[in-house]
Coordinates of C-alpha atoms in Angstrom, one line a residue:
X10 CA 3.2 1.8 -2.5
X11 CA 3.6 0.1 -6.0
X12 CA 6.9 -1.7 -6.6
X13 CA 7.3 -2.7 -10.3
X14 CA 10.1 -5.5 -9.8
X15 CA 10.6 -7.8 -7.1
X16 CA 14.4 -8.9 -6.6
X17 CA 16.3 -10.8 -4.1
X18 CA 14.5 -12.9 -2.3
X19 CA 15.7 -14.8 0.8
X20 CA 15.3 -18.2 2.2
X21 CA 12.8 -19.1 4.9
X22 CA 15.1 -19.6 7.7
X23 CA 15.2 -17.1 11.1
X24 CA 18.3 -18.4 12.1
X25 CA 19.8 -17.7 9.0
X26 CA 18.9 -14.5 8.2
X27 CA 19.0 -13.1 12.0
X28 CA 15.5 -12.4 12.0
X29 CA 14.0 -10.5 15.0
X30 CA 10.3 -10.5 16.5
X31 CA 9.1 -7.1 15.0
X32 CA 7.0 -5.4 17.8
X33 CA 5.4 -2.0 17.9
X34 CA 7.6 -0.1 19.8
X35 CA 6.6 1.2 23.5
X36 CA 4.9 4.5 23.4
X37 CA 6.1 7.2 26.0
X38 CA 4.7 10.0 24.0
X39 CA 1.6 10.6 21.6
X40 CA 2.8 12.7 18.6
X41 CA -0.5 15.3 18.2
X42 CA 1.0 18.0 15.6
X43 CA 4.1 18.5 13.5
X44 CA 5.1 22.4 12.6
X45 CA 7.8 22.4 10.1
X46 CA 9.7 25.6 8.8
X47 CA 12.0 24.3 5.9
X48 CA 14.6 25.7 3.7
X49 CA 16.2 23.8 0.9
X50 CA 19.9 24.2 0.5
X51 CA 20.3 23.3 -3.1
X52 CA 24.0 23.0 -3.8
X53 CA 24.5 21.3 -0.2
X54 CA 22.2 19.0 -1.0
X55 CA 20.6 19.8 2.7
X56 CA 17.6 21.2 4.4
X57 CA 17.6 23.7 7.1
X58 CA 14.6 23.3 9.3
X59 CA 12.5 24.2 12.3
X60 CA 10.4 21.5 13.6
X61 CA 8.0 22.6 16.5
X62 CA 6.2 19.2 18.0
X63 CA 3.4 18.8 20.2
X64 CA 3.1 15.8 22.1
X65 CA 1.3 14.2 25.3
X66 CA 2.6 11.6 27.4
X67 CA 1.2 8.4 26.3
X68 CA 0.1 7.1 29.7
X69 CA 3.0 7.0 32.5
X70 CA 4.9 10.8 33.4
X71 CA 8.0 11.1 31.2
X72 CA 11.0 13.5 32.0
X73 CA 12.8 12.4 28.9
X74 CA 11.7 12.8 25.0
X75 CA 13.4 10.6 22.6
X76 CA 13.1 11.0 18.9
X77 CA 14.3 9.5 15.9
X78 CA 16.3 11.2 13.8
X79 CA 18.6 10.3 10.5
X80 CA 21.9 12.1 10.4
X81 CA 20.4 15.3 11.4
X82 CA 22.6 18.1 12.8
X83 CA 21.0 19.4 15.9
X84 CA 21.6 23.1 16.3
X85 CA 19.2 23.9 19.1
X86 CA 16.4 22.5 21.1
X87 CA 14.1 24.7 23.4
X88 CA 10.5 24.3 25.0
X89 CA 7.7 26.1 23.7
X90 CA 4.5 27.7 25.6
X91 CA 4.4 29.2 29.0
X92 CA 7.8 27.6 30.3
X93 CA 9.6 28.6 27.2
X94 CA 13.4 28.1 27.6
X95 CA 16.2 25.7 26.4
X96 CA 16.7 22.4 26.8
X97 CA 19.6 20.3 27.3
X98 CA 20.1 17.3 24.9
X99 CA 22.4 14.5 23.6
X100 CA 22.1 13.1 19.8
X101 CA 23.6 10.5 17.7
X102 CA 22.9 9.5 14.1
X103 CA 19.6 8.2 14.7
X104 CA 18.1 9.5 18.0
X105 CA 17.9 12.6 19.8
X106 CA 17.4 12.6 23.4
X107 CA 16.1 15.3 25.0
X108 CA 15.9 16.3 28.8
X109 CA 12.6 18.1 29.6
X110 CA 13.7 19.3 33.1
X111 CA 10.9 17.7 34.9
X112 CA 8.4 15.1 34.9
X113 CA 5.0 15.8 32.4
X114 CA 2.0 13.4 32.9
X115 CA -0.9 12.1 30.3
X116 CA -2.6 15.3 31.5
X117 CA 0.1 17.6 30.1
X118 CA 0.6 18.9 26.5
X119 CA 4.6 19.9 25.6
X120 CA 6.1 21.8 22.8
X121 CA 9.4 21.2 21.9
X122 CA 11.2 23.3 19.0
X123 CA 14.4 22.3 16.9
X124 CA 16.6 23.8 14.8
X125 CA 18.5 21.5 12.6
X126 CA 20.4 21.0 9.3
X127 CA 19.2 17.2 7.5
X128 CA 22.2 16.0 5.4
X129 CA 20.4 13.3 3.8
X130 CA 23.9 12.6 1.2
X131 CA 25.6 11.1 4.8
X132 CA 23.0 8.6 5.4
X133 CA 24.5 5.0 4.3
X134 CA 22.5 3.0 2.4
X135 CA 21.1 0.1 4.3
X136 CA 18.7 -1.6 1.3
X137 CA 16.3 -3.9 1.9
X138 CA 14.4 -6.2 -1.0
X139 CA 12.1 -3.3 -2.1
X140 CA 13.3 0.4 -1.0
X141 CA 17.1 1.2 -2.3
X142 CA 17.9 3.3 0.2
X143 CA 16.9 5.4 3.1
X144 CA 18.1 8.8 2.4
X145 CA 14.4 10.3 2.5
X146 CA 15.0 13.3 1.0
X147 CA 16.5 13.8 -2.6
X148 CA 17.7 16.6 -4.5
X149 CA 17.9 15.6 -8.2
X150 CA 20.2 17.2 -10.8
X151 CA 20.9 20.2 -8.9
X152 CA 24.2 20.9 -11.1
X153 CA 22.5 20.6 -14.1
X154 CA 24.5 18.3 -15.5
X155 CA 21.6 16.0 -16.8
X156 CA 19.7 16.4 -20.0
X157 CA 16.2 16.5 -20.1
X158 CA 16.0 16.1 -16.1
X159 CA 14.8 18.8 -14.3
X160 CA 16.0 20.2 -11.2
X161 CA 13.8 19.1 -7.9
X162 CA 13.6 17.8 -4.6
X163 CA 11.5 15.0 -3.5
X164 CA 10.8 13.0 -0.4
X165 CA 10.0 9.5 0.3
X166 CA 9.2 8.4 4.1
X167 CA 8.2 4.7 3.8
X168 CA 9.0 2.8 5.6
X169 CA 10.9 4.6 8.3
X170 CA 13.2 7.5 6.1
X171 CA 11.2 10.8 7.2
X172 CA 13.4 11.0 10.2
X173 CA 15.9 11.9 7.5
X174 CA 14.4 15.5 7.2
X175 CA 12.3 16.3 10.2
X176 CA 12.5 14.8 13.9
X177 CA 9.8 13.0 14.5
X178 CA 8.5 9.3 16.1
X179 CA 9.1 7.2 13.0
X180 CA 6.6 4.2 13.0
X181 CA 3.4 3.6 11.2
X182 CA 1.7 3.5 14.8
X183 CA 2.3 6.9 15.2
X184 CA -0.1 9.5 13.5
X185 CA -0.1 13.3 13.8
X186 CA -1.4 16.6 11.7
X187 CA 1.0 18.6 10.4
X188 CA 1.5 22.3 9.1
X189 CA 4.6 22.8 6.5
X190 CA 5.9 25.8 5.6
X191 CA 8.8 26.3 3.1
X192 CA 10.9 28.9 1.4
X193 CA 12.5 28.2 -1.6
X194 CA 13.3 29.5 -5.1
X195 CA 10.0 31.3 -6.8
X196 CA 10.5 29.8 -10.1
X197 CA 9.3 26.6 -8.9
X198 CA 5.8 25.1 -7.2
X199 CA 5.9 23.1 -4.1
X200 CA 3.8 20.2 -3.1
X201 CA 3.0 18.8 0.1
X202 CA 0.2 17.1 1.9
X203 CA -3.2 18.7 2.5
X204 CA -4.1 22.2 1.6
X205 CA -2.2 25.0 0.5
X206 CA -3.2 27.9 2.7
X207 CA -0.9 30.6 1.6
X208 CA 1.7 31.5 -0.9
X209 CA 4.0 34.7 -0.3
X210 CA 6.3 36.3 -2.7
X211 CA 9.4 37.6 -0.2
X212 CA 10.0 39.9 -3.0
X213 CA 13.8 38.5 -2.9
X214 CA 13.6 35.5 -5.7
X215 CA 11.9 33.3 -3.0
X216 CA 8.2 32.6 -2.1
X217 CA 7.1 30.7 1.0
X218 CA 4.2 28.3 0.8
X219 CA 2.0 26.9 3.6
X220 CA 1.0 23.5 3.6
X221 CA -1.6 22.5 6.6
X222 CA -3.1 18.7 6.9
X223 CA -5.6 19.1 9.4
X224 CA -6.7 14.7 9.4
X225 CA -3.9 12.9 11.4
X226 CA -2.3 10.7 9.2
X227 CA 1.1 8.1 10.0
X228 CA 4.3 10.1 9.9
X229 CA 5.7 8.1 6.8
X230 CA 2.9 9.4 4.9
X231 CA 4.4 13.3 5.3
X232 CA 6.1 14.7 1.5
X233 CA 7.6 17.4 0.5
X234 CA 8.0 17.9 -3.6
X235 CA 9.4 21.1 -5.1
X236 CA 10.6 21.6 -8.9
X237 CA 9.5 23.2 -12.2
X238 CA 6.0 21.9 -12.7
X239 CA 3.3 22.7 -14.7
X240 CA -0.4 22.3 -12.5
X241 CA -3.2 20.3 -14.4
X242 CA -6.5 20.7 -12.2
X243 CA -9.7 18.9 -12.1
X244 CA -12.4 18.2 -9.7
X245 CA -14.1 15.7 -7.9
X246 CA -17.2 16.6 -5.5
X247 CA -15.6 20.3 -5.0
X248 CA -12.2 18.9 -4.1
X249 CA -9.1 19.4 -6.3
X250 CA -7.7 16.8 -8.5
X251 CA -4.3 18.1 -9.7
X252 CA -1.2 16.7 -11.9
X253 CA 2.0 18.1 -11.5
X254 CA 3.6 17.6 -14.9
X255 CA 7.1 18.7 -16.2
X256 CA 6.1 21.6 -18.9
X257 CA 6.8 19.1 -21.8
X258 CA 4.3 16.9 -20.6
X259 CA 1.7 19.1 -19.8
X260 CA -0.7 18.1 -22.6
X261 CA -0.5 14.4 -21.3
X262 CA -1.8 15.1 -18.0
X263 CA -5.3 14.2 -18.4
X264 CA -4.4 11.0 -20.8
X265 CA -1.9 9.6 -18.1
X266 CA -4.1 10.7 -14.9
X267 CA -7.4 12.3 -16.3
X268 CA -9.6 9.0 -15.1
X269 CA -8.5 9.9 -11.2
X270 CA -11.8 11.9 -10.7
X271 CA -13.8 8.5 -11.7
X272 CA -12.4 6.3 -9.7
X273 CA -12.7 8.4 -6.4
X274 CA -16.2 8.2 -7.3
X275 CA -16.1 4.8 -7.8
X276 CA -14.4 4.0 -4.5
X277 CA -16.2 5.9 -2.7
X278 CA -19.6 4.7 -3.5
X279 CA -18.1 0.7 -3.7
X280 CA -16.9 1.4 -0.1
X281 CA -19.7 3.5 1.2
X282 CA -16.8 5.8 2.6
X283 CA -16.3 8.7 0.7
X284 CA -12.8 9.9 0.0
X285 CA -11.8 12.0 3.3
X286 CA -8.5 14.0 2.3
X287 CA -8.7 17.8 1.4
X288 CA -7.3 17.2 -2.2
X289 CA -5.4 15.0 -4.3
X290 CA -2.6 15.3 -6.4
X291 CA -0.1 13.1 -8.5
X292 CA 3.3 14.1 -9.4
X293 CA 6.1 12.4 -11.4
X294 CA 9.7 12.6 -10.1
X295 CA 13.2 11.3 -11.2
X296 CA 15.4 8.6 -10.0
X297 CA 12.2 7.3 -7.8
X298 CA 13.2 4.9 -5.3
X299 CA 10.2 2.5 -6.0
X300 CA 7.0 2.6 -8.7
X301 CA 4.7 5.0 -6.7
X302 CA 4.0 5.9 -3.3
X303 CA 0.7 7.1 -1.5
X304 CA 1.4 10.0 0.4
X305 CA -1.8 11.0 1.6
X306 CA -3.1 13.5 -1.2
X307 CA 0.2 13.9 -2.8
X308 CA 1.1 11.1 -4.7
X309 CA 4.7 10.4 -6.0
X310 CA 5.3 8.4 -9.5
X311 CA 8.5 7.1 -11.2
X312 CA 8.9 8.5 -14.6
X313 CA 8.2 5.2 -16.3
X314 CA 4.4 6.9 -16.0
X315 CA 5.4 9.7 -18.1
X316 CA 4.5 8.0 -21.2
X317 CA 4.2 10.0 -24.8
X318 CA 1.3 9.5 -26.9
X319 CA 2.7 6.6 -28.7
X320 CA 3.3 4.8 -25.6
X321 CA -0.2 5.2 -24.3
X322 CA -1.5 3.7 -27.6
X323 CA -0.2 0.5 -26.0
X324 CA -1.3 0.9 -22.5
X325 CA -2.4 3.2 -19.9
X326 CA -1.0 3.1 -15.8
X327 CA -4.5 3.1 -14.6
X328 CA -3.7 0.0 -12.4
X329 CA -1.3 1.7 -10.4
X330 CA -3.1 5.0 -10.4
X331 CA -5.9 3.0 -8.7
X332 CA -3.3 1.2 -6.6
X333 CA -2.2 4.4 -4.6
X334 CA -5.6 6.1 -5.0
X335 CA -6.9 3.0 -3.1
X336 CA -4.4 3.4 -0.1
X337 CA -5.9 6.7 0.7
X338 CA -8.6 4.3 2.3
X339 CA -6.5 1.3 3.1
X340 CA -3.2 2.6 4.2
X341 CA -3.8 6.2 5.0
X342 CA -7.5 6.1 6.5
X343 CA -6.6 2.9 8.5
X344 CA -3.1 2.1 8.9
X345 CA -1.3 -1.1 9.5
X346 CA 0.0 -1.3 13.1
X347 CA 3.3 -2.6 12.6
X348 CA 4.9 -3.9 9.0
X349 CA 4.3 -7.3 10.2
X350 CA 0.6 -6.5 9.0
X351 CA 1.6 -4.4 6.0
X352 CA -0.8 -6.7 4.0
X353 CA -3.9 -4.8 5.2
X354 CA -2.0 -1.9 3.1
X355 CA -1.0 -3.4 0.4
X356 CA -3.3 -6.4 -0.6
X357 CA -6.3 -4.0 -0.5
X358 CA -4.4 -1.5 -2.7
X359 CA -3.4 -4.7 -5.2
X360 CA -6.9 -5.8 -5.2
X361 CA -8.1 -2.4 -6.1
X362 CA -6.5 -2.7 -9.7
X363 CA -8.8 -5.8 -10.3
X364 CA -11.7 -4.1 -8.8
X365 CA -11.0 -1.2 -11.3
X366 CA -10.3 -3.0 -14.1
X367 CA -13.5 -5.1 -13.8
X368 CA -15.4 -2.1 -13.6
X369 CA -14.0 0.0 -16.2
X370 CA -12.8 -2.4 -18.8
X371 CA -14.8 -5.4 -17.7
X372 CA -14.3 -8.9 -16.8
X373 CA -12.4 -10.2 -19.4
X374 CA -9.6 -7.3 -18.7
X375 CA -9.4 -8.0 -15.1
X376 CA -9.0 -11.7 -15.4
X377 CA -6.4 -11.0 -17.6
X378 CA -4.8 -8.8 -14.6
X379 CA -5.6 -11.8 -12.4
X380 CA -3.7 -14.2 -14.2
X381 CA -0.6 -12.1 -14.7
X382 CA -0.5 -10.5 -11.7
X383 CA -0.6 -14.0 -9.6
X384 CA 2.0 -15.4 -11.6
X385 CA 5.2 -13.8 -9.8
X386 CA 4.0 -14.9 -6.5
X387 CA 4.0 -18.8 -8.1
X388 CA 7.3 -18.1 -9.7
X389 CA 8.6 -17.5 -6.3
X390 CA 6.9 -19.5 -4.1
X391 CA 9.2 -22.2 -4.0
X392 CA 11.8 -20.2 -2.2
X393 CA 9.8 -17.4 -0.7
X394 CA 7.6 -19.3 1.8
X395 CA 6.7 -17.0 4.5
X396 CA 2.7 -16.3 5.2
X397 CA 1.1 -13.1 5.1
X398 CA 1.3 -12.1 8.7
X399 CA 5.2 -12.4 9.9
X400 CA 6.3 -11.4 13.1
X401 CA 9.7 -12.5 12.5
X402 CA 11.8 -10.6 9.7
X403 CA 15.0 -8.5 9.5
X404 CA 14.0 -5.2 8.1
X405 CA 10.5 -3.8 7.6
X406 CA 11.5 -3.6 3.6
X407 CA 11.6 -7.4 3.5
X408 CA 7.4 -7.5 3.8
X409 CA 7.5 -5.4 0.4
X410 CA 6.9 -8.5 -1.6
X411 CA 4.6 -10.9 -3.8
X412 CA 3.4 -12.2 -1.0
X413 CA 2.3 -8.7 1.1
X414 CA 1.3 -7.6 -2.4
X415 CA 0.0 -10.2 -5.1
X416 CA -1.0 -13.5 -2.8
X417 CA -3.1 -10.9 -0.4
X418 CA -4.9 -9.3 -3.4
X419 CA -6.2 -12.7 -4.5
X420 CA -7.0 -13.9 -1.1
X421 CA -9.1 -10.8 -0.7
X422 CA -10.8 -11.6 -4.0
X423 CA -11.2 -15.4 -2.9
X424 CA -13.1 -14.2 0.3
X425 CA -15.3 -11.9 -2.3
X426 CA -16.3 -14.7 -4.0
X427 CA -16.9 -16.9 -0.5
X428 CA -19.1 -14.3 0.9
X429 CA -20.6 -12.7 -2.0
X430 CA -20.4 -8.8 -2.5
X431 CA -22.8 -7.5 0.0
X432 CA -21.2 -9.3 2.7
X433 CA -17.5 -8.6 1.4
X434 CA -18.0 -4.9 1.0
X435 CA -20.1 -4.2 4.1
X436 CA -17.5 -5.9 6.1
X437 CA -15.0 -3.5 4.2
X438 CA -17.1 -0.3 5.4
X439 CA -17.5 -1.3 8.7
X440 CA -13.6 -2.0 8.8
X441 CA -13.0 1.7 7.8
X442 CA -15.5 3.2 10.0
X443 CA -14.4 1.3 13.2
X444 CA -10.6 1.9 12.6
X445 CA -11.0 5.6 11.1
X446 CA -7.7 7.4 11.2
X447 CA -6.6 4.8 13.6
X448 CA -4.2 1.7 13.1
X449 CA -5.2 -2.2 12.7
X450 CA -3.9 -5.7 12.6
X451 CA -5.2 -8.4 10.7
X452 CA -7.7 -10.0 13.4
X453 CA -9.3 -6.7 13.4
X454 CA -10.2 -7.2 9.7
X455 CA -11.2 -11.0 10.8
X456 CA -13.4 -9.6 13.2
X457 CA -15.2 -7.4 10.9
X458 CA -16.0 -9.5 8.4
X459 CA -16.9 -11.9 11.2
X460 CA -19.6 -9.3 12.7
X461 CA -21.1 -8.7 9.2
X462 CA -21.0 -12.4 8.0
X463 CA -22.0 -14.4 11.3
X464 CA -19.7 -16.6 10.7
X465 CA -16.4 -17.6 12.2
X466 CA -13.9 -17.1 9.5
X467 CA -10.9 -18.0 11.9
X468 CA -9.9 -21.2 9.4
X469 CA -9.7 -18.7 6.7
X470 CA -7.3 -16.3 8.0
X471 CA -5.9 -19.3 9.6
X472 CA -4.6 -20.9 6.7
X473 CA -4.3 -18.0 4.5
X474 CA -2.8 -15.1 6.8
X475 CA -0.7 -17.3 9.3
X476 CA 0.5 -19.8 6.9
X477 CA 2.9 -19.7 3.8
X478 CA 2.2 -21.6 0.4
X479 CA -0.8 -22.7 -1.2
X480 CA -2.5 -25.9 -1.9
X481 CA -2.1 -27.7 -5.4
X482 CA -5.2 -29.0 -6.6
X483 CA -5.8 -32.1 -8.9
X484 CA -8.9 -33.2 -10.1
X485 CA -10.7 -35.7 -12.6
X486 CA -14.0 -36.8 -13.4
X487 CA -16.5 -39.6 -14.5
X488 CA -19.6 -38.9 -16.7
X489 CA -22.7 -41.1 -16.9
X490 CA -26.3 -40.1 -18.5
X491 CA -27.5 -38.7 -15.2
X492 CA -24.6 -37.8 -13.1
X493 CA -21.0 -36.9 -13.1
X494 CA -18.3 -37.8 -10.6
X495 CA -15.9 -35.3 -9.5
X496 CA -12.4 -36.4 -7.7
X497 CA -10.4 -33.9 -6.2
X498 CA -7.5 -33.7 -4.1
X499 CA -5.0 -31.7 -2.6
X500 CA -1.6 -31.3 -1.6
X501 CA 0.6 -28.2 -0.3
X502 CA 3.3 -26.5 -2.1
X503 CA 6.2 -27.2 0.6
X504 CA 3.9 -28.8 3.9
X505 CA 2.5 -32.1 3.8
X506 CA 0.9 -31.7 6.9
X507 CA -1.0 -28.9 5.9
X508 CA -5.0 -29.7 4.8
X509 CA -6.9 -26.6 3.2
X510 CA -10.6 -26.0 3.9
X511 CA -11.4 -24.8 0.2
X512 CA -14.7 -23.7 -0.9
X513 CA -15.5 -24.4 -4.4
X514 CA -18.1 -23.3 -7.0
X515 CA -18.1 -25.7 -9.4
X516 CA -19.2 -24.9 -13.0
X517 CA -21.0 -28.0 -14.7
X518 CA -21.6 -27.6 -17.9
X519 CA -25.0 -29.6 -19.2
X520 CA -25.5 -28.9 -23.1
X521 CA -25.7 -25.0 -23.4
X522 CA -26.7 -24.6 -19.4
X523 CA -23.9 -23.5 -16.9
X524 CA -24.8 -24.6 -13.4
X525 CA -23.2 -23.7 -10.2
X526 CA -22.8 -25.9 -7.4
X527 CA -20.9 -25.3 -4.3
X528 CA -18.8 -28.2 -2.3
X529 CA -16.4 -27.7 0.2
X530 CA -12.9 -29.8 -0.2
X531 CA -11.4 -30.3 3.6
X532 CA -9.5 -33.7 3.5
X533 CA -6.7 -34.7 1.2
X534 CA -9.0 -36.1 -1.2
X535 CA -12.5 -36.4 -1.6
X536 CA -15.2 -37.4 -4.4
X537 CA -18.5 -35.2 -5.0
X538 CA -21.3 -36.6 -6.9
X539 CA -23.1 -34.4 -9.7
X540 CA -26.7 -35.2 -10.1
X541 CA -27.4 -33.4 -13.6
X542 CA -28.1 -35.1 -16.7
X543 CA -25.9 -34.9 -19.7
X544 CA -22.6 -33.4 -17.9
X545 CA -20.4 -32.6 -20.7
X546 CA -17.7 -30.7 -18.5
X547 CA -16.9 -29.9 -15.0
X548 CA -14.6 -26.8 -14.1
X549 CA -13.2 -27.0 -10.6
X550 CA -13.2 -23.3 -9.8
X551 CA -16.1 -21.7 -11.3
X552 CA -15.0 -18.5 -10.3
X553 CA -11.6 -18.6 -10.6
X554 CA -10.7 -17.2 -7.3
X555 CA -8.9 -19.8 -5.4
X556 CA -5.1 -19.1 -4.8
X557 CA -3.8 -22.4 -5.6
X558 CA -2.4 -24.3 -8.4
X559 CA -5.2 -26.4 -10.4
X560 CA -4.1 -29.4 -12.3
X561 CA -7.4 -30.6 -14.1
X562 CA -7.8 -33.6 -16.1
X563 CA -9.9 -33.8 -19.4
X564 CA -10.1 -35.4 -22.4
X565 CA -9.4 -33.3 -25.8
X566 CA -12.8 -32.9 -26.6
X567 CA -14.1 -31.3 -22.6
X568 CA -11.1 -29.0 -23.4
X569 CA -12.5 -27.8 -27.0
X570 CA -15.9 -27.9 -24.8
X571 CA -14.7 -25.7 -22.2
X572 CA -13.2 -23.4 -24.7
X573 CA -16.3 -22.7 -26.9
X574 CA -18.5 -22.6 -24.3
X575 CA -16.5 -21.0 -21.1
X576 CA -17.6 -17.3 -20.6
X577 CA -14.3 -16.9 -18.7
X578 CA -11.2 -16.0 -20.2
X579 CA -9.0 -17.7 -17.4
X580 CA -10.9 -21.1 -18.5
X581 CA -10.4 -20.3 -22.2
X582 CA -6.7 -19.6 -21.9
X583 CA -6.6 -22.7 -19.9
X584 CA -8.7 -24.8 -22.5
X585 CA -6.1 -23.4 -25.3

């Protein structure tokens, strides 16, 4: 998910916030398949639904099934199969408890059919830092009172809001395949995950679309959109790539989204893992609760991306398009086991913005993105002191912040520069292959990097993933005719006891030549001898990849020399 604004940052105190240890819920059942038959009730802002869930007891025998629901009105519950029969049940605003009538073992597959009505407008707002509410299902402008806002509906599942429109096991660790049939006004079109298997005209002003998602994905990635859209289609390796546009924006589909097939090709080759999903669609909706959302093969975007020709002269939104597409590897193929490990989804999506910009628009544009994207983290780092991996938080929404996203993405770039491109991307390939269509935690990512590189990387993941904050580096140097001396010290921005191990690739400027030398700072201060003649200046972080505040001391003439001779945008800006 792409968030545009980061507001409301809390203080780091488990006691003050009442934060709790966030664990993966105990699995009593494995959700295999979800079959939905839906009909939106536009005037009432409700959804009539029938859900058939296919489940298997996870390990221990079970005679009771508890499902997540949010304000679903339950009408009827039955078992399906050889022993089809009504089942006894009870429900609250958030849970549906079904008496299965007998014990089932892990060798059994059960099917439960539930008839219900969803009441999303009844859900009480319990907003977090990023996602404004948990309605899950949104009816937009159904009374036609808002000018230039079309009537449509859309859903938003992350973090746990899809249970507001169908009964399920609503946790990122739960993956399912799905079949979704929806009957609605024939003047509209629908969009959901997977392929459109059929579209039937009911001869009464309605039609029924049948969408099928055959590859397992997490429940929160399930989506449905219905509205008045024109569909513009491209193709990538035989798969449909489509853009659902309001009719007045149809001509802008390709200026906004048209580089998507090129992105799919680039990322597939870069990772060595081909985009696996049946199709790739992108749709713009009104009043969206975030910037965009990576629903599997059907991404939703806020109207801020619905730009006209004049706005597109200034800039495109490739960064966000790339962000949501890259999630289809990191987040959708391999999903974070729990929101504690959210950075496994969001840091990679964040880093894809840099990768695409570097590939398509060049190194200078990528470095500009780097500085602009890291700035929000530094701005909030004095108040937002949490590490990337957080086992204690109040709500999952609290994880969606500049640490999981911006800082996490820059840490990946730092690891890439430390290991080199070949080892870095081979490690990502191993991670995506090893945990394909499964869930993972950050230790799994570390193990993949270690397996490829042959190096114990606990030190890296411990200091950057398990600890909050960042180092502040201060450097100065002395020059002589035949050498240079670099003096570097480090301190943590809030923890005086923490000392980082920081590999630094120094850029050593000697005349018209730039030489690279790697040193490791693992003390609070150290001195490094540079045995080169005619040293003009030394750049502390030649790759400009260290996530740190860097205070480099130079004479004015040395800053001018760096400005004129560096090929790095970041160095040039620093010199200015």
